[in-house]
Amino acid sequence: MIHRLIGTTLLAAAVLPLHQASAQTLAPDLAEIAQRAGTPEIPGLSMVWLAPWGDRRKAPWRNIIVHQTEGPTGSARNGAREQAKTPTRRGVTLWVETDGTVYWAVPETVVTTHGDGANRNDNKYIDNKPTYRRVTRDNSIGIEFAGNYPDVTRPATEAQIAAWRILVRVLRARYDIPAERVYAHNWIDYKDSRYCEGCELAKLARDPAF
C-alpha cells in the first residue's frame, strides 16, 4: 500500500487482485473490512483514497445511486480530484475509471450534489412510489462510472463491472444497504432519453448471482 500526502489530502493506493491471495494468506472477509476506518486494502480492488473512512455510523447513507458520466477515459480520475478540492460540488463520493480503478473522493459524511431530487414518478423502470422525493442526495451515496463518450450507450467496461462486483458488496455491508436500495440514476430522476443511465449496473447489483 502506498500513502502520499498531497496538501491536506491523504492519498493511498491499494491493489491486490483476488488471484494473488493464497490459502496461506487469505484476506479478511469483505464484510469485516467494511467496518474499518482509515484506508484499508480491499482485495480485488484498485483503490485510490483521496479521503479516508471515518466512523461509518455518522454517514447518512440508506441508498446507493449509480451514475454514468459522459466523459472519456481519465474523467473519473479528474472528476474525483476536483471533487476532493470542492466536496459539495455537483458530483459523487466515488468515481470508477474505465480500467476499474476506484477513487474515494470525499469524507463519507459529506453530502455531494448529485441527483435531481428523485423527481421521477412515472414508474417507467421501477415502482416510484417508495422513491419519489425520497431517494435523494441527502440519504444516497453516489458512484460515477466514467467512459461513455462519445457514445452514451456504451456499456461499462469489463474492468468496471469486476470492480463493481466487489465495491457494491463493500458499500452495502458498510452502510447496511439492502440490494433493493441500489438505484440507477434513470430510475429515480428524468435523465437523458438516449440511454438508461446506470441501469445495467444497478440491475447487476440487485442480482443475487452477481
Coordinates of N, CA and C in Angstrom, one line a residue:
M1 N 0.8 -1.2 0.0 CA 0.0 0.0 0.0 C 0.9 1.2 0.0
I2 N 0.5 2.2 -0.8 CA 1.3 3.4 -0.9 C 0.5 4.6 -0.4
H3 N 1.1 5.3 0.5 CA 0.5 6.5 1.1 C 1.3 7.8 0.7
R4 N 0.5 8.8 0.3 CA 1.1 10.0 0.0 C 0.3 11.2 0.5
L5 N 0.9 12.2 1.0 CA 0.2 13.4 1.5 C 0.3 14.5 0.5
I6 N -0.9 14.9 0.0 CA -1.0 15.9 -1.0 C -1.7 17.1 -0.4
G7 N -1.0 18.1 0.0 CA -1.6 19.2 0.8 C -2.1 18.6 2.1
T8 N -3.4 18.8 2.3 CA -4.0 18.2 3.5 C -4.8 16.9 3.2
T9 N -4.6 16.4 1.9 CA -5.4 15.3 1.5 C -4.6 14.0 1.5
L10 N -5.1 13.0 2.2 CA -4.4 11.7 2.2 C -4.8 10.9 1.0
L11 N -3.7 10.4 0.3 CA -3.9 9.6 -0.9 C -3.2 8.2 -0.6
A12 N -4.0 7.2 -0.8 CA -3.4 5.8 -0.7 C -3.9 5.0 -1.8
A13 N -3.0 4.2 -2.4 CA -3.4 3.2 -3.4 C -3.2 1.8 -2.9
A14 N -4.2 1.0 -3.1 CA -4.1 -0.4 -2.6 C -4.6 -1.3 -3.7
V15 N -3.7 -2.2 -4.2 CA -4.1 -3.1 -5.3 C -3.7 -4.5 -4.9
L16 N -4.7 -5.4 -4.8 CA -4.5 -6.8 -4.5 C -5.5 -7.6 -5.3
P17 N -5.1 -8.1 -6.5 CA -6.0 -8.9 -7.3 C -6.3 -10.2 -6.5
L18 N -7.6 -10.6 -6.7 CA -8.0 -11.8 -5.9 C -7.1 -13.0 -6.2
H19 N -6.7 -13.2 -7.5 CA -5.9 -14.4 -7.8 C -4.6 -14.4 -7.1
Q20 N -4.1 -13.3 -6.5 CA -2.9 -13.3 -5.7 C -3.0 -13.9 -4.3
A21 N -4.3 -13.9 -3.8 CA -4.5 -14.4 -2.5 C -4.3 -15.9 -2.5
S22 N -3.5 -16.4 -1.6 CA -3.3 -17.9 -1.5 C -4.0 -18.4 -0.3
A23 N -4.0 -19.7 -0.1 CA -4.6 -20.3 1.0 C -3.9 -19.9 2.3
Q24 N -2.6 -19.6 2.2 CA -1.8 -19.2 3.4 C -2.0 -17.8 3.8
T25 N -2.5 -17.0 2.8 CA -2.6 -15.5 3.1 C -4.0 -15.1 2.7
L26 N -5.0 -15.7 3.2 CA -6.4 -15.4 2.9 C -6.7 -14.0 3.4
A27 N -7.4 -13.2 2.6 CA -7.7 -11.8 3.1 C -8.9 -11.9 4.0
P28 N -9.1 -11.0 4.9 CA -10.3 -10.9 5.8 C -11.5 -10.8 4.9
D29 N -12.6 -11.2 5.5 CA -13.9 -11.1 4.8 C -14.2 -9.7 4.5
L30 N -14.8 -9.4 3.3 CA -15.2 -8.1 2.9 C -16.1 -7.4 3.9
A31 N -17.0 -8.2 4.5 CA -17.9 -7.6 5.5 C -17.1 -7.0 6.7
E32 N -16.0 -7.7 7.1 CA -15.2 -7.3 8.2 C -14.4 -6.0 7.8
I33 N -13.9 -6.0 6.6 CA -13.1 -4.9 6.1 C -14.0 -3.7 6.0
A34 N -15.3 -3.9 5.7 CA -16.2 -2.8 5.5 C -16.5 -2.0 6.8
Q35 N -16.2 -2.6 8.0 CA -16.4 -2.0 9.2 C -15.3 -1.1 9.7
R36 N -14.2 -1.1 9.0 CA -12.9 -0.4 9.4 C -13.0 1.1 9.2
A37 N -12.0 1.7 9.7 CA -11.7 3.2 9.4 C -10.4 3.2 8.7
G38 N -10.1 4.4 8.2 CA -8.8 4.6 7.5 C -8.9 4.3 6.0
T39 N -7.8 3.7 5.5 CA -7.7 3.4 4.1 C -7.3 2.0 3.9
P40 N -8.2 1.1 4.2 CA -7.9 -0.4 4.2 C -7.7 -0.9 2.8
E41 N -6.9 -1.9 2.7 CA -6.7 -2.6 1.4 C -8.0 -3.5 1.2
I42 N -8.6 -3.4 0.0 CA -9.8 -4.2 -0.3 C -9.4 -5.2 -1.4
P43 N -9.3 -6.4 -1.1 CA -8.9 -7.4 -2.1 C -9.7 -7.4 -3.3
G44 N -9.0 -7.3 -4.5 CA -9.7 -7.3 -5.8 C -9.9 -5.9 -6.3
L45 N -9.7 -4.9 -5.5 CA -10.0 -3.5 -5.9 C -8.7 -2.7 -6.0
S46 N -8.6 -1.9 -7.0 CA -7.5 -0.9 -7.0 C -8.1 0.4 -6.5
M47 N -7.8 0.8 -5.3 CA -8.5 1.9 -4.6 C -7.5 3.0 -4.5
V48 N -7.9 4.2 -4.8 CA -7.2 5.5 -4.6 C -8.0 6.3 -3.6
W49 N -7.4 6.4 -2.4 CA -8.1 7.1 -1.3 C -7.8 8.6 -1.3
L50 N -8.7 9.5 -1.7 CA -8.5 10.9 -1.5 C -9.0 11.4 -0.2
A51 N -9.8 10.6 0.5 CA -10.3 10.8 1.8 C -10.4 9.5 2.5
P52 N -10.0 9.4 3.8 CA -10.1 8.1 4.4 C -11.5 7.9 5.0
W53 N -11.8 6.6 5.3 CA -13.0 6.3 6.0 C -12.9 6.8 7.5
G54 N -14.1 7.2 8.0 CA -14.1 7.6 9.4 C -15.0 6.7 10.2
D55 N -15.9 7.2 10.9 CA -16.9 6.5 11.7 C -18.1 6.3 10.8
R56 N -18.3 5.0 10.4 CA -19.4 4.7 9.4 C -20.8 5.1 10.0
R57 N -20.9 5.0 11.3 CA -22.2 5.3 11.9 C -22.7 6.7 11.7
K58 N -21.7 7.6 11.4 CA -22.1 9.0 11.2 C -22.5 9.3 9.7
A59 N -22.3 8.3 8.9 CA -22.7 8.5 7.5 C -24.2 8.4 7.3
P60 N -24.8 9.2 6.5 CA -26.3 9.2 6.4 C -26.9 8.3 5.3
W61 N -26.0 7.4 4.7 CA -26.4 6.7 3.5 C -27.4 5.5 3.8
R62 N -28.5 5.6 3.1 CA -29.5 4.5 3.1 C -29.8 3.9 1.8
N63 N -29.2 4.5 0.7 CA -29.4 4.1 -0.7 C -28.1 4.3 -1.4
I64 N -28.0 3.6 -2.6 CA -26.9 3.8 -3.5 C -27.4 4.2 -4.8
I65 N -26.9 5.2 -5.4 CA -27.3 5.7 -6.8 C -26.1 5.5 -7.7
V66 N -26.4 4.8 -8.8 CA -25.4 4.6 -9.8 C -25.5 5.6 -11.0
H67 N -24.4 6.3 -11.2 CA -24.4 7.3 -12.3 C -23.4 6.8 -13.4
Q68 N -23.5 7.4 -14.6 CA -22.5 7.2 -15.7 C -22.3 8.6 -16.2
T69 N -21.0 8.9 -16.4 CA -20.7 10.2 -16.9 C -20.3 10.2 -18.4
E70 N -20.7 11.3 -19.1 CA -20.4 11.4 -20.5 C -19.0 12.0 -20.6
G71 N -18.0 11.3 -20.2 CA -16.6 11.7 -20.2 C -15.8 10.6 -20.8
P72 N -14.6 11.0 -21.3 CA -13.7 10.0 -21.9 C -12.9 9.3 -20.8
T73 N -12.0 8.4 -21.2 CA -11.1 7.7 -20.2 C -10.3 8.8 -19.5
G74 N -10.2 8.7 -18.2 CA -9.5 9.7 -17.4 C -10.4 10.6 -16.7
S75 N -11.6 10.7 -17.1 CA -12.5 11.6 -16.5 C -12.9 11.3 -15.1
A76 N -12.9 10.0 -14.7 CA -13.1 9.6 -13.3 C -12.0 10.2 -12.4
R77 N -10.8 10.0 -12.8 CA -9.6 10.4 -12.1 C -9.7 12.0 -11.9
N78 N -10.0 12.7 -13.0 CA -10.0 14.1 -12.9 C -11.2 14.6 -12.1
G79 N -12.4 13.9 -12.3 CA -13.6 14.3 -11.5 C -13.4 14.1 -10.0
A80 N -12.7 13.0 -9.7 CA -12.5 12.7 -8.2 C -11.6 13.8 -7.6
R81 N -10.6 14.2 -8.4 CA -9.7 15.2 -7.8 C -10.4 16.5 -7.7
E82 N -11.2 16.9 -8.6 CA -12.0 18.1 -8.5 C -13.0 18.0 -7.3
Q83 N -13.6 16.8 -7.1 CA -14.5 16.6 -6.0 C -13.8 16.8 -4.7
A84 N -12.6 16.3 -4.6 CA -11.8 16.4 -3.4 C -11.5 17.8 -3.0
K85 N -11.3 18.7 -4.1 CA -11.0 20.1 -3.8 C -12.2 20.8 -3.4
T86 N -13.4 20.5 -4.0 CA -14.7 21.1 -3.6 C -15.7 20.0 -3.4
P87 N -15.7 19.5 -2.2 CA -16.5 18.3 -1.9 C -18.0 18.4 -2.2
T88 N -18.6 19.6 -2.0 CA -20.1 19.7 -2.2 C -20.4 20.1 -3.7
R89 N -19.4 20.2 -4.6 CA -19.8 20.5 -6.0 C -20.6 19.4 -6.6
R90 N -21.2 19.6 -7.7 CA -22.0 18.6 -8.4 C -21.1 17.4 -8.7
G91 N -21.4 16.3 -8.2 CA -20.6 15.1 -8.4 C -20.9 14.1 -7.3
V92 N -20.0 13.1 -7.1 CA -20.3 12.0 -6.2 C -19.2 11.7 -5.3
T93 N -19.4 10.7 -4.4 CA -18.4 10.3 -3.5 C -17.4 9.4 -4.1
L94 N -17.8 8.5 -5.0 CA -16.9 7.5 -5.6 C -16.9 7.7 -7.1
W95 N -15.8 7.5 -7.7 CA -15.6 7.6 -9.2 C -14.9 6.3 -9.6
V96 N -15.4 5.7 -10.7 CA -14.8 4.5 -11.2 C -14.3 4.7 -12.6
E97 N -13.0 4.5 -12.8 CA -12.3 4.7 -14.1 C -12.6 3.5 -15.0
T98 N -12.3 3.7 -16.3 CA -12.5 2.6 -17.2 C -11.7 1.4 -17.0
D99 N -10.5 1.6 -16.3 CA -9.7 0.5 -16.0 C -10.0 -0.2 -14.7
G100 N -11.1 0.2 -14.1 CA -11.6 -0.3 -12.8 C -11.1 0.3 -11.6
T101 N -10.2 1.3 -11.7 CA -9.7 2.0 -10.5 C -10.8 2.8 -9.9
V102 N -10.9 2.6 -8.5 CA -11.9 3.3 -7.8 C -11.3 4.5 -7.0
Y103 N -11.9 5.7 -7.1 CA -11.4 6.8 -6.4 C -12.5 7.2 -5.3
W104 N -12.0 7.2 -4.0 CA -12.9 7.7 -3.0 C -12.6 9.1 -2.7
A105 N -13.4 10.0 -3.2 CA -13.1 11.4 -3.3 C -13.2 12.3 -2.1
V106 N -14.2 12.0 -1.3 CA -14.5 13.0 -0.2 C -14.8 12.2 1.1
P107 N -14.8 12.8 2.3 CA -15.2 12.1 3.5 C -16.6 11.6 3.4
E108 N -16.8 10.4 4.0 CA -18.1 9.7 3.8 C -19.3 10.4 4.4
T109 N -19.1 11.4 5.2 CA -20.2 12.2 5.8 C -20.6 13.4 5.0
V110 N -19.8 13.6 3.9 CA -20.1 14.8 3.1 C -21.2 14.5 2.1
V111 N -22.2 15.3 2.0 CA -23.3 15.2 1.0 C -22.9 15.9 -0.3
T112 N -22.6 15.2 -1.3 CA -22.3 15.8 -2.6 C -23.5 16.2 -3.3
T113 N -23.4 17.0 -4.4 CA -24.5 17.5 -5.1 C -24.7 16.5 -6.3
H114 N -25.6 15.5 -6.1 CA -25.9 14.6 -7.2 C -27.3 14.2 -7.1
G115 N -27.9 13.8 -8.3 CA -29.3 13.6 -8.3 C -30.1 14.9 -8.5
D116 N -31.4 14.7 -8.8 CA -32.3 15.8 -9.1 C -33.5 15.8 -8.2
G117 N -33.3 15.3 -7.0 CA -34.4 15.3 -6.0 C -35.4 14.2 -6.1
A118 N -35.0 13.1 -6.9 CA -35.9 12.0 -7.1 C -37.2 12.4 -7.6
N119 N -37.2 13.1 -8.8 CA -38.4 13.7 -9.4 C -39.1 12.7 -10.3
R120 N -38.6 11.5 -10.5 CA -39.3 10.6 -11.4 C -40.5 9.9 -10.7
N121 N -41.6 10.0 -11.3 CA -42.8 9.3 -10.7 C -43.7 8.7 -11.8
D122 N -43.1 8.2 -12.9 CA -43.9 7.6 -14.0 C -43.8 6.1 -14.0
N123 N -43.1 5.5 -13.0 CA -43.0 4.0 -12.9 C -42.5 3.4 -14.2
K124 N -41.7 4.1 -14.9 CA -41.2 3.5 -16.2 C -40.2 2.4 -16.0
Y125 N -39.4 2.5 -15.0 CA -38.4 1.4 -14.8 C -38.7 0.6 -13.5
I126 N -39.1 1.3 -12.5 CA -39.4 0.6 -11.2 C -40.6 1.3 -10.6
D127 N -41.1 0.8 -9.6 CA -42.2 1.4 -8.9 C -41.7 2.7 -8.1
N128 N -42.1 3.8 -8.5 CA -41.6 5.1 -8.0 C -42.3 5.6 -6.7
K129 N -43.3 4.8 -6.3 CA -44.0 5.3 -5.0 C -43.0 5.4 -3.8
P130 N -42.1 4.4 -3.6 CA -41.2 4.5 -2.5 C -40.0 5.4 -2.8
T131 N -39.8 5.8 -4.0 CA -38.6 6.6 -4.3 C -38.9 8.1 -4.5
Y132 N -40.1 8.4 -5.0 CA -40.4 9.8 -5.3 C -40.1 10.8 -4.2
R133 N -39.2 11.7 -4.4 CA -38.8 12.7 -3.4 C -38.2 12.1 -2.2
R134 N -37.9 10.8 -2.2 CA -37.3 10.1 -1.0 C -35.9 9.6 -1.2
V135 N -35.6 9.2 -2.4 CA -34.2 8.7 -2.6 C -33.4 9.9 -3.2
T136 N -32.8 10.7 -2.3 CA -32.2 11.9 -2.7 C -30.7 11.9 -2.3
R137 N -30.0 13.0 -2.7 CA -28.6 13.1 -2.4 C -28.3 13.1 -0.9
D138 N -29.3 13.5 -0.1 CA -29.1 13.6 1.4 C -29.0 12.2 2.0
N139 N -29.6 11.2 1.4 CA -29.5 9.8 2.0 C -29.0 8.8 1.1
S140 N -28.4 9.2 0.0 CA -27.9 8.2 -1.0 C -26.4 8.5 -1.4
I141 N -25.6 7.5 -1.3 CA -24.2 7.7 -1.7 C -24.1 7.4 -3.2
G142 N -23.4 8.3 -3.9 CA -23.3 8.2 -5.4 C -22.0 7.7 -5.9
I143 N -22.1 6.9 -7.0 CA -21.0 6.3 -7.7 C -21.1 6.7 -9.1
E144 N -20.0 7.2 -9.7 CA -20.0 7.6 -11.1 C -19.0 6.7 -11.9
F145 N -19.5 6.1 -12.9 CA -18.7 5.3 -13.8 C -18.4 6.1 -15.1
A146 N -17.2 6.3 -15.4 CA -16.7 7.1 -16.5 C -16.6 6.3 -17.8
G147 N -16.6 7.0 -18.9 CA -16.2 6.4 -20.1 C -17.2 6.2 -21.2
N148 N -18.4 6.8 -21.1 CA -19.4 6.6 -22.2 C -19.4 7.7 -23.2
Y149 N -18.2 8.2 -23.5 CA -18.1 9.3 -24.5 C -17.3 8.8 -25.7
P150 N -17.6 9.1 -26.9 CA -18.7 9.9 -27.4 C -20.1 9.2 -27.5
D151 N -20.1 7.9 -27.3 CA -21.3 7.1 -27.4 C -21.9 6.9 -26.0
V152 N -23.0 7.6 -25.7 CA -23.6 7.5 -24.4 C -24.2 6.1 -24.1
T153 N -24.4 5.3 -25.2 CA -25.0 4.0 -25.0 C -23.9 2.9 -24.7
R154 N -22.6 3.3 -24.7 CA -21.6 2.4 -24.5 C -21.7 1.8 -23.0
P155 N -21.6 0.5 -22.9 CA -21.8 -0.1 -21.5 C -20.5 0.1 -20.7
A156 N -20.6 -0.2 -19.4 CA -19.4 -0.2 -18.6 C -18.4 -1.2 -19.1
T157 N -17.1 -1.0 -18.8 CA -16.1 -1.9 -19.2 C -16.1 -3.1 -18.3
E158 N -15.4 -4.2 -18.8 CA -15.3 -5.4 -18.0 C -14.6 -5.1 -16.7
A159 N -13.6 -4.3 -16.8 CA -12.9 -3.9 -15.5 C -13.8 -3.2 -14.6
Q160 N -14.6 -2.3 -15.1 CA -15.5 -1.6 -14.2 C -16.6 -2.5 -13.5
I161 N -17.0 -3.5 -14.3 CA -18.0 -4.4 -13.8 C -17.4 -5.3 -12.7
A162 N -16.1 -5.7 -13.0 CA -15.4 -6.5 -12.0 C -15.2 -5.7 -10.7
A163 N -14.9 -4.5 -10.8 CA -14.7 -3.6 -9.6 C -16.1 -3.4 -8.9
W164 N -17.1 -3.2 -9.7 CA -18.4 -3.0 -9.1 C -18.9 -4.2 -8.3
R165 N -18.6 -5.4 -8.8 CA -19.0 -6.6 -8.1 C -18.5 -6.6 -6.6
I166 N -17.3 -6.1 -6.4 CA -16.7 -6.1 -5.1 C -17.2 -4.8 -4.3
L167 N -17.1 -3.7 -5.1 CA -17.4 -2.4 -4.4 C -18.8 -2.3 -3.9
V168 N -19.8 -2.8 -4.6 CA -21.2 -2.7 -4.1 C -21.4 -3.6 -2.9
R169 N -20.7 -4.7 -2.8 CA -20.7 -5.6 -1.6 C -20.2 -4.8 -0.4
V170 N -19.1 -4.1 -0.6 CA -18.4 -3.4 0.5 C -19.4 -2.3 1.0
L171 N -19.9 -1.5 0.0 CA -20.8 -0.4 0.4 C -22.0 -0.9 1.1
R172 N -22.6 -1.9 0.6 CA -23.8 -2.5 1.2 C -23.5 -2.9 2.7
A173 N -22.4 -3.6 2.8 CA -22.0 -4.1 4.2 C -21.7 -2.9 5.1
R174 N -21.0 -1.9 4.6 CA -20.6 -0.8 5.4 C -21.8 0.0 5.9
Y175 N -22.8 0.2 5.1 CA -23.9 1.1 5.4 C -25.2 0.4 5.6
D176 N -25.2 -1.0 5.7 CA -26.4 -1.8 5.9 C -27.5 -1.5 4.8
I177 N -27.1 -1.5 3.6 CA -28.0 -1.1 2.5 C -28.4 -2.4 1.8
P178 N -29.7 -2.8 1.7 CA -30.1 -3.9 1.0 C -30.0 -3.8 -0.5
A179 N -30.0 -4.9 -1.2 CA -29.8 -4.8 -2.7 C -30.9 -4.0 -3.3
E180 N -32.1 -4.1 -2.8 CA -33.2 -3.4 -3.5 C -33.2 -1.9 -3.3
R181 N -32.2 -1.4 -2.6 CA -32.0 0.1 -2.4 C -30.8 0.5 -3.2
V182 N -30.4 -0.2 -4.2 CA -29.4 0.2 -5.2 C -30.2 0.7 -6.4
Y183 N -30.0 1.9 -6.8 CA -30.8 2.5 -7.9 C -30.0 3.1 -9.0
A184 N -30.4 2.9 -10.2 CA -29.9 3.6 -11.4 C -30.4 5.1 -11.3
H185 N -29.5 6.0 -11.8 CA -30.0 7.4 -11.8 C -31.2 7.6 -12.6
N186 N -31.3 6.9 -13.7 CA -32.5 7.0 -14.5 C -33.8 6.4 -13.9
W187 N -33.6 5.6 -12.9 CA -34.8 5.0 -12.2 C -35.5 6.0 -11.3
I188 N -34.7 7.0 -10.8 CA -35.3 7.9 -9.9 C -35.4 9.4 -10.3
D189 N -34.7 9.7 -11.4 CA -34.7 11.0 -12.0 C -34.9 10.9 -13.5
Y190 N -35.5 12.0 -14.1 CA -35.7 12.1 -15.5 C -34.3 12.5 -16.1
K191 N -33.7 11.6 -16.9 CA -32.4 11.8 -17.4 C -32.4 11.8 -18.9
D192 N -31.2 11.6 -19.5 CA -31.0 11.6 -20.9 C -31.8 10.4 -21.5
S193 N -32.7 10.8 -22.5 CA -33.6 9.8 -23.1 C -32.9 8.8 -24.1
R194 N -31.6 9.2 -24.4 CA -30.9 8.3 -25.4 C -30.4 7.0 -24.8
Y195 N -30.3 6.9 -23.5 CA -29.9 5.7 -22.8 C -30.4 5.7 -21.4
C196 N -30.3 4.6 -20.7 CA -30.7 4.5 -19.3 C -29.5 4.5 -18.4
E197 N -29.3 5.6 -17.8 CA -28.0 5.9 -17.1 C -28.0 5.0 -15.8
G198 N -27.0 4.1 -15.8 CA -26.7 3.3 -14.6 C -27.6 2.1 -14.5
C199 N -28.5 1.9 -15.5 CA -29.5 0.8 -15.3 C -28.9 -0.6 -15.3
E200 N -28.0 -0.9 -16.2 CA -27.4 -2.2 -16.2 C -26.6 -2.5 -15.0
L201 N -25.9 -1.5 -14.5 CA -25.1 -1.7 -13.3 C -25.9 -1.9 -12.1
A202 N -27.0 -1.2 -12.0 CA -28.0 -1.3 -10.9 C -28.6 -2.7 -10.9
K203 N -29.0 -3.1 -12.1 CA -29.6 -4.5 -12.2 C -28.6 -5.6 -11.8
L204 N -27.4 -5.4 -12.1 CA -26.4 -6.4 -11.7 C -26.3 -6.4 -10.2
A205 N -26.3 -5.2 -9.6 CA -26.1 -5.1 -8.1 C -27.3 -5.8 -7.4
R206 N -28.5 -5.8 -8.0 CA -29.6 -6.4 -7.4 C -29.7 -7.9 -7.7
D207 N -28.9 -8.4 -8.6 CA -29.0 -9.8 -9.0 C -28.2 -10.7 -7.9
P208 N -28.9 -11.6 -7.2 CA -28.2 -12.4 -6.2 C -27.0 -13.2 -6.7
A209 N -27.0 -13.4 -8.0 CA -25.8 -14.2 -8.6 C -24.6 -13.3 -8.9
F210 N -24.8 -12.0 -8.7 CA -23.7 -11.1 -9.1 C -22.6 -11.1 -8.0

